[in-house]
PDB file of C-alpha atoms in Angstrom:
ATOM      1  CA  MET A 117      -0.220  -0.108  -0.082  1.00 39.00           C
ATOM      2  CA  SER A 118       1.385   3.559  -0.841  1.00 45.00           C
ATOM      3  CA  MET A 119       1.257   5.896   2.107  1.00 50.00           C
ATOM      4  CA  GLY A 120       1.683   9.407   2.766  1.00 60.00           C
ATOM      5  CA  ASP A 121       1.370  10.812   6.428  1.00 81.00           C
ATOM      6  CA  PHE A 122      -2.320  11.200   6.717  1.00 92.00           C
ATOM      7  CA  ILE A 123      -3.674   8.292   4.449  1.00 95.00           C
ATOM      8  CA  GLY A 124      -2.685   5.468   2.254  1.00 95.00           C
ATOM      9  CA  ILE A 125      -3.772   5.061  -1.079  1.00 96.00           C
ATOM     10  CA  GLN A 126      -4.395   1.515  -3.128  1.00 96.00           C
ATOM     11  CA  PRO A 127      -3.477   0.838  -5.531  1.00 97.00           C
ATOM     12  CA  SER A 128      -0.368   3.070  -6.334  1.00 95.00           C
ATOM     13  CA  GLU A 129      -1.519   3.164 -10.067  1.00 97.00           C
ATOM     14  CA  LEU A 130      -4.577   3.715 -11.899  1.00 97.00           C
ATOM     15  CA  LYS A 131      -4.999   0.826 -14.512  1.00 96.00           C
ATOM     16  CA  PHE A 132      -7.907   1.289 -16.943  1.00 96.00           C
ATOM     17  CA  PRO A 133      -9.047  -1.514 -19.231  1.00 94.00           C
ATOM     18  CA  PHE A 134      -8.163   0.082 -22.399  1.00 93.00           C
ATOM     19  CA  GLU A 135     -10.923  -0.437 -25.447  1.00 92.00           C
ATOM     20  CA  LEU A 136     -11.702   2.055 -28.250  1.00 94.00           C
ATOM     21  CA  ARG A 137     -14.655   4.316 -28.209  1.00 95.00           C
ATOM     22  CA  LYS A 138     -15.812   2.767 -24.728  1.00 95.00           C
ATOM     23  CA  GLN A 139     -15.117   4.574 -21.492  1.00 96.00           C
ATOM     24  CA  SER A 140     -13.811   2.256 -18.097  1.00 96.00           C
ATOM     25  CA  SER A 141     -13.430   2.991 -14.562  1.00 96.00           C
ATOM     26  CA  CYS A 142     -10.917   1.862 -12.012  1.00 96.00           C
ATOM     27  CA  SER A 143     -11.053   2.618  -7.972  1.00 97.00           C
ATOM     28  CA  MET A 144      -8.953   4.155  -5.614  1.00 97.00           C
ATOM     29  CA  GLN A 145      -9.278   3.576  -1.934  1.00 98.00           C
ATOM     30  CA  LEU A 146      -8.481   6.367   0.670  1.00 97.00           C
ATOM     31  CA  SER A 147      -7.602   4.967   3.950  1.00 97.00           C
ATOM     32  CA  ASN A 148      -7.192   7.676   6.841  1.00 96.00           C
ATOM     33  CA  LYS A 149      -4.324   6.362   9.369  1.00 90.00           C
ATOM     34  CA  THR A 150      -5.117   8.851  11.928  1.00 95.00           C
ATOM     35  CA  ASP A 151      -7.254   9.994  14.744  1.00 96.00           C
ATOM     36  CA  GLN A 152      -7.946  13.174  12.635  1.00 97.00           C
ATOM     37  CA  TYR A 153     -10.596  14.300  10.136  1.00 97.00           C
ATOM     38  CA  ILE A 154      -8.693  14.544   6.912  1.00 97.00           C
ATOM     39  CA  ALA A 155      -9.379  16.497   3.798  1.00 98.00           C
ATOM     40  CA  PHE A 156      -8.507  15.005   0.111  1.00 98.00           C
ATOM     41  CA  LYS A 157      -8.673  16.262  -3.121  1.00 97.00           C
ATOM     42  CA  VAL A 158      -7.985  14.790  -6.493  1.00 98.00           C
ATOM     43  CA  LYS A 159      -6.282  16.794  -9.293  1.00 97.00           C
ATOM     44  CA  THR A 160      -5.229  15.351 -12.875  1.00 98.00           C
ATOM     45  CA  THR A 161      -2.953  16.112 -15.562  1.00 97.00           C
ATOM     46  CA  ASN A 162      -6.107  15.358 -18.139  1.00 97.00           C
ATOM     47  CA  PRO A 163      -9.287  16.764 -16.596  1.00 97.00           C
ATOM     48  CA  LYS A 164     -11.107  16.670 -20.093  1.00 96.00           C
ATOM     49  CA  ARG A 165     -10.127  12.653 -20.029  1.00 97.00           C
ATOM     50  CA  TYR A 166     -11.365  11.566 -16.749  1.00 98.00           C
ATOM     51  CA  CYS A 167     -14.158  12.321 -14.297  1.00 97.00           C
ATOM     52  CA  VAL A 168     -13.482  11.649 -10.685  1.00 98.00           C
ATOM     53  CA  ARG A 169     -16.183  10.924  -7.930  1.00 98.00           C
ATOM     54  CA  PRO A 170     -15.862  12.328  -5.230  1.00 98.00           C
ATOM     55  CA  ASN A 171     -12.786  14.594  -6.573  1.00 97.00           C
ATOM     56  CA  ALA A 172     -12.810  16.018  -2.947  1.00 98.00           C
ATOM     57  CA  GLY A 173     -14.046  15.102   0.371  1.00 98.00           C
ATOM     58  CA  ILE A 174     -13.593  14.243   4.103  1.00 98.00           C
ATOM     59  CA  VAL A 175     -12.116  10.694   4.843  1.00 98.00           C
ATOM     60  CA  LEU A 176     -13.498  10.305   8.662  1.00 97.00           C
ATOM     61  CA  PRO A 177     -10.635   9.153  11.173  1.00 97.00           C
ATOM     62  CA  ASN A 178      -9.575   5.778  10.855  1.00 96.00           C
ATOM     63  CA  SER A 179     -11.719   4.804   8.032  1.00 97.00           C
ATOM     64  CA  VAL A 180     -11.897   4.372   4.095  1.00 97.00           C
ATOM     65  CA  CYS A 181     -13.313   6.442   1.377  1.00 97.00           C
ATOM     66  CA  ASN A 182     -13.658   4.740  -2.109  1.00 98.00           C
ATOM     67  CA  VAL A 183     -13.213   7.127  -5.210  1.00 98.00           C
ATOM     68  CA  THR A 184     -14.115   6.116  -8.654  1.00 98.00           C
ATOM     69  CA  VAL A 185     -12.289   7.442 -11.794  1.00 98.00           C
ATOM     70  CA  THR A 186     -13.734   7.077 -14.857  1.00 98.00           C
ATOM     71  CA  MET A 187     -11.968   7.650 -18.486  1.00 97.00           C
ATOM     72  CA  GLN A 188     -14.233   8.944 -21.269  1.00 97.00           C
ATOM     73  CA  ALA A 189     -14.288   6.638 -24.482  1.00 96.00           C
ATOM     74  CA  GLN A 190     -11.404   7.503 -26.455  1.00 94.00           C
ATOM     75  CA  LYS A 191     -11.508   7.582 -30.790  1.00 94.00           C
ATOM     76  CA  GLU A 192      -8.141   6.623 -30.773  1.00 92.00           C
ATOM     77  CA  ALA A 193      -5.228   4.530 -29.099  1.00 89.00           C
ATOM     78  CA  PRO A 194      -2.308   6.059 -27.706  1.00 88.00           C
ATOM     79  CA  PRO A 195       1.209   5.091 -29.305  1.00 85.00           C
ATOM     80  CA  ASP A 196       2.667   1.886 -27.589  1.00 89.00           C
ATOM     81  CA  MET A 197      -0.464   1.710 -25.350  1.00 90.00           C
ATOM     82  CA  GLN A 198       1.358   4.187 -22.839  1.00 93.00           C
ATOM     83  CA  SER A 199      -0.205   6.875 -21.109  1.00 94.00           C
ATOM     84  CA  ARG A 200       1.431  10.160 -19.806  1.00 94.00           C
ATOM     85  CA  ASP A 201      -1.494  11.037 -17.592  1.00 97.00           C
ATOM     86  CA  LYS A 202      -1.167  11.094 -13.651  1.00 98.00           C
ATOM     87  CA  PHE A 203      -3.150  12.117 -10.741  1.00 98.00           C
ATOM     88  CA  LEU A 204      -2.144  13.878  -7.715  1.00 97.00           C
ATOM     89  CA  VAL A 205      -3.876  13.202  -4.309  1.00 97.00           C
ATOM     90  CA  GLN A 206      -3.622  16.106  -1.794  1.00 97.00           C
ATOM     91  CA  SER A 207      -4.570  15.509   1.624  1.00 96.00           C
ATOM     92  CA  VAL A 208      -4.623  17.596   4.564  1.00 96.00           C
ATOM     93  CA  VAL A 209      -5.759  17.795   8.315  1.00 95.00           C
ATOM     94  CA  ALA A 210      -9.176  19.239   8.632  1.00 96.00           C
ATOM     95  CA  PRO A 211     -11.012  20.758  11.634  1.00 96.00           C
ATOM     96  CA  SER A 212     -12.797  18.080  13.618  1.00 96.00           C
ATOM     97  CA  GLY A 213     -16.225  17.236  12.478  1.00 97.00           C
ATOM     98  CA  ALA A 214     -16.018  18.699   8.518  1.00 97.00           C
ATOM     99  CA  THR A 215     -18.318  17.451   6.448  1.00 96.00           C
ATOM    100  CA  ASN A 216     -17.889  17.125   2.289  1.00 96.00           C
ATOM    101  CA  LYS A 217     -19.275  20.645   2.109  1.00 96.00           C
ATOM    102  CA  ASP A 218     -16.624  22.222   4.209  1.00 96.00           C
ATOM    103  CA  VAL A 219     -13.771  21.107   1.636  1.00 97.00           C
ATOM    104  CA  THR A 220     -12.237  24.173  -0.135  1.00 96.00           C
ATOM    105  CA  PRO A 221      -9.487  24.909  -2.496  1.00 95.00           C
ATOM    106  CA  GLU A 222      -7.897  27.377   0.245  1.00 95.00           C
ATOM    107  CA  MET A 223      -7.349  24.644   2.169  1.00 95.00           C
ATOM    108  CA  PHE A 224      -4.908  23.025   0.450  1.00 96.00           C
ATOM    109  CA  ASN A 225      -2.660  26.003  -0.150  1.00 94.00           C
ATOM    110  CA  ARG A 226       0.683  25.649   1.210  1.00 90.00           C
ATOM    111  CA  GLU A 227       1.031  27.932   4.167  1.00 90.00           C
ATOM    112  CA  GLU A 228       3.475  27.907   7.191  1.00 89.00           C
ATOM    113  CA  GLY A 229       3.186  25.156   9.585  1.00 86.00           C
ATOM    114  CA  LYS A 230       0.478  24.038   7.609  1.00 89.00           C
ATOM    115  CA  VAL A 231       0.960  20.255   5.944  1.00 92.00           C
ATOM    116  CA  VAL A 232      -0.187  19.277   2.508  1.00 94.00           C
ATOM    117  CA  ASP A 233       0.676  15.712   1.762  1.00 95.00           C
ATOM    118  CA  GLU A 234       0.978  14.936  -1.648  1.00 95.00           C
ATOM    119  CA  PHE A 235       0.837  11.551  -3.864  1.00 95.00           C
ATOM    120  CA  ARG A 236       1.397  11.120  -7.503  1.00 96.00           C
ATOM    121  CA  LEU A 237      -0.138   8.201  -9.434  1.00 97.00           C
ATOM    122  CA  ARG A 238       0.465   7.161 -12.672  1.00 97.00           C
ATOM    123  CA  VAL A 239      -2.084   5.479 -15.409  1.00 97.00           C
ATOM    124  CA  VAL A 240      -1.572   2.267 -17.021  1.00 96.00           C
ATOM    125  CA  TYR A 241      -3.649   1.066 -19.856  1.00 94.00           C
ATOM    126  CA  ILE A 242      -4.089  -2.769 -20.065  1.00 92.00           C
ATOM    127  CA  PRO A 243      -5.600  -4.324 -22.865  1.00 86.00           C
ATOM    128  CA  ALA A 244      -9.690  -4.987 -21.917  1.00 77.00           C
ATOM    129  CA  ASN A 245      -9.603  -8.383 -23.397  1.00 71.00           C
ATOM    130  CA  PRO A 246      -6.153  -9.831 -22.835  1.00 57.00           C
ATOM    131  CA  PRO A 247      -5.141 -12.663 -24.891  1.00 57.00           C
ATOM    132  CA  SER A 248      -5.905 -15.561 -23.528  1.00 58.00           C
ATOM    133  CA  PRO A 249      -2.881 -18.012 -21.765  1.00 65.00           C
ATOM    134  CA  VAL A 250      -4.775 -21.311 -22.704  1.00 62.00           C
ATOM    135  CA  PRO A 251      -4.294 -22.034 -26.405  1.00 57.00           C
ATOM    136  CA  GLU A 252      -7.615 -22.020 -28.076  1.00 53.00           C
ATOM    137  CA  GLY A 253      -7.269 -25.333 -29.943  1.00 53.00           C
ATOM    138  CA  ASP A 254      -6.116 -28.657 -28.597  1.00 51.00           C
ATOM    139  CA  GLU A 255      -4.016 -31.244 -30.506  1.00 51.00           C
ATOM    140  CA  GLU A 256      -6.779 -32.850 -31.722  1.00 51.00           C
ATOM    141  CA  GLY A 257      -8.117 -29.936 -34.216  1.00 48.00           C
ATOM    142  CA  THR A 258      -9.135 -26.560 -33.795  1.00 48.00           C
ATOM    143  CA  SER A 259     -11.924 -25.726 -31.516  1.00 47.00           C
ATOM    144  CA  PRO A 260     -15.604 -24.392 -32.505  1.00 49.00           C
ATOM    145  CA  GLY A 261     -14.735 -21.042 -32.031  1.00 51.00           C
ATOM    146  CA  THR A 262     -11.683 -20.390 -34.525  1.00 51.00           C
ATOM    147  CA  SER A 263     -11.413 -19.646 -37.610  1.00 50.00           C
ATOM    148  CA  SER A 264      -9.134 -20.677 -40.229  1.00 51.00           C
ATOM    149  CA  ALA A 265      -8.306 -18.597 -43.427  1.00 50.00           C
ATOM    150  CA  GLU A 266     -10.238 -21.609 -45.402  1.00 50.00           C
ATOM    151  CA  ASP A 267     -13.304 -21.461 -43.026  1.00 50.00           C
ATOM    152  CA  ASP A 268     -13.050 -17.106 -43.900  1.00 50.00           C
ATOM    153  CA  ILE A 269     -13.260 -17.844 -47.867  1.00 47.00           C
ATOM    154  CA  LYS A 270     -16.017 -20.300 -47.661  1.00 47.00           C
ATOM    155  CA  LYS A 271     -18.147 -18.126 -45.466  1.00 49.00           C
ATOM    156  CA  SER A 272     -17.544 -15.136 -47.985  1.00 49.00           C
ATOM    157  CA  SER A 273     -18.419 -17.569 -50.856  1.00 51.00           C
ATOM    158  CA  PHE A 274     -21.453 -18.343 -49.282  1.00 49.00           C
ATOM    159  CA  SER A 275     -22.540 -15.083 -48.809  1.00 51.00           C
ATOM    160  CA  GLU A 276     -22.004 -13.813 -52.386  1.00 57.00           C
ATOM    161  CA  ALA A 277     -23.852 -17.055 -53.154  1.00 52.00           C
ATOM    162  CA  VAL A 278     -26.841 -16.045 -50.958  1.00 48.00           C
ATOM    163  CA  ALA A 279     -26.688 -12.574 -52.245  1.00 51.00           C
ATOM    164  CA  GLY A 280     -26.641 -13.883 -55.741  1.00 55.00           C
ATOM    165  CA  SER A 281     -29.624 -15.952 -55.184  1.00 51.00           C
ATOM    166  CA  LEU A 282     -31.434 -13.319 -53.467  1.00 48.00           C
ATOM    167  CA  ASN A 283     -31.100 -10.781 -56.215  1.00 51.00           C
ATOM    168  CA  LYS A 284     -32.256 -13.511 -58.920  1.00 52.00           C
ATOM    169  CA  LEU A 285     -35.179 -14.172 -57.025  1.00 50.00           C
ATOM    170  CA  MET A 286     -36.098 -10.539 -56.674  1.00 52.00           C
ATOM    171  CA  GLY A 287     -35.504  -9.847 -60.378  1.00 59.00           C
ATOM    172  CA  ASN A 288     -32.386  -7.810 -60.023  1.00 55.00           C
ATOM    173  CA  SER A 289     -29.264  -8.655 -61.839  1.00 51.00           C
ATOM    174  CA  PRO A 290     -25.959  -7.213 -60.395  1.00 52.00           C
ATOM    175  CA  SER A 291     -25.433  -4.937 -63.353  1.00 50.00           C
ATOM    176  CA  SER A 292     -29.222  -3.534 -63.279  1.00 45.00           C
ATOM    177  CA  GLU A 293     -27.989  -0.994 -60.625  1.00 43.00           C
TER     178      GLU A 293
END
């Protein structure tokens, strides 16, 4: 577990299943390791790409807060499936009895005598459908779910034959269009 002075953050990096045109989410857990109220705020280097809920709040003494980070659907894959995006989780001691509504941006200003704890997390993309470690076919032949090039040729020939038959039935010839 990653530790700051006030809160523990799990996991230490945000792993998103990456699939084009689909949003994905991951969670992080903020654990208050103190007997005090701790205010937190989550920032990112790419705020248009991610939605963080809650992005600020209070973690009660010796308790846990779950934060969900949602990556918006992406139109194209990044080079080498690498992300340069990062998150910063700031935490600071809050007044006893504070609620989420009491959290203000000013609480995280660096001032003399005030400790603002910071922890950085990087973003990692993982394939949404990782390849299976078990081979798809067994030694006796291919499994019913696999397709060979020969099967693909048969399927396309069949599709063309069906389309030709339908055209004849409808009285359309391929050249009449």
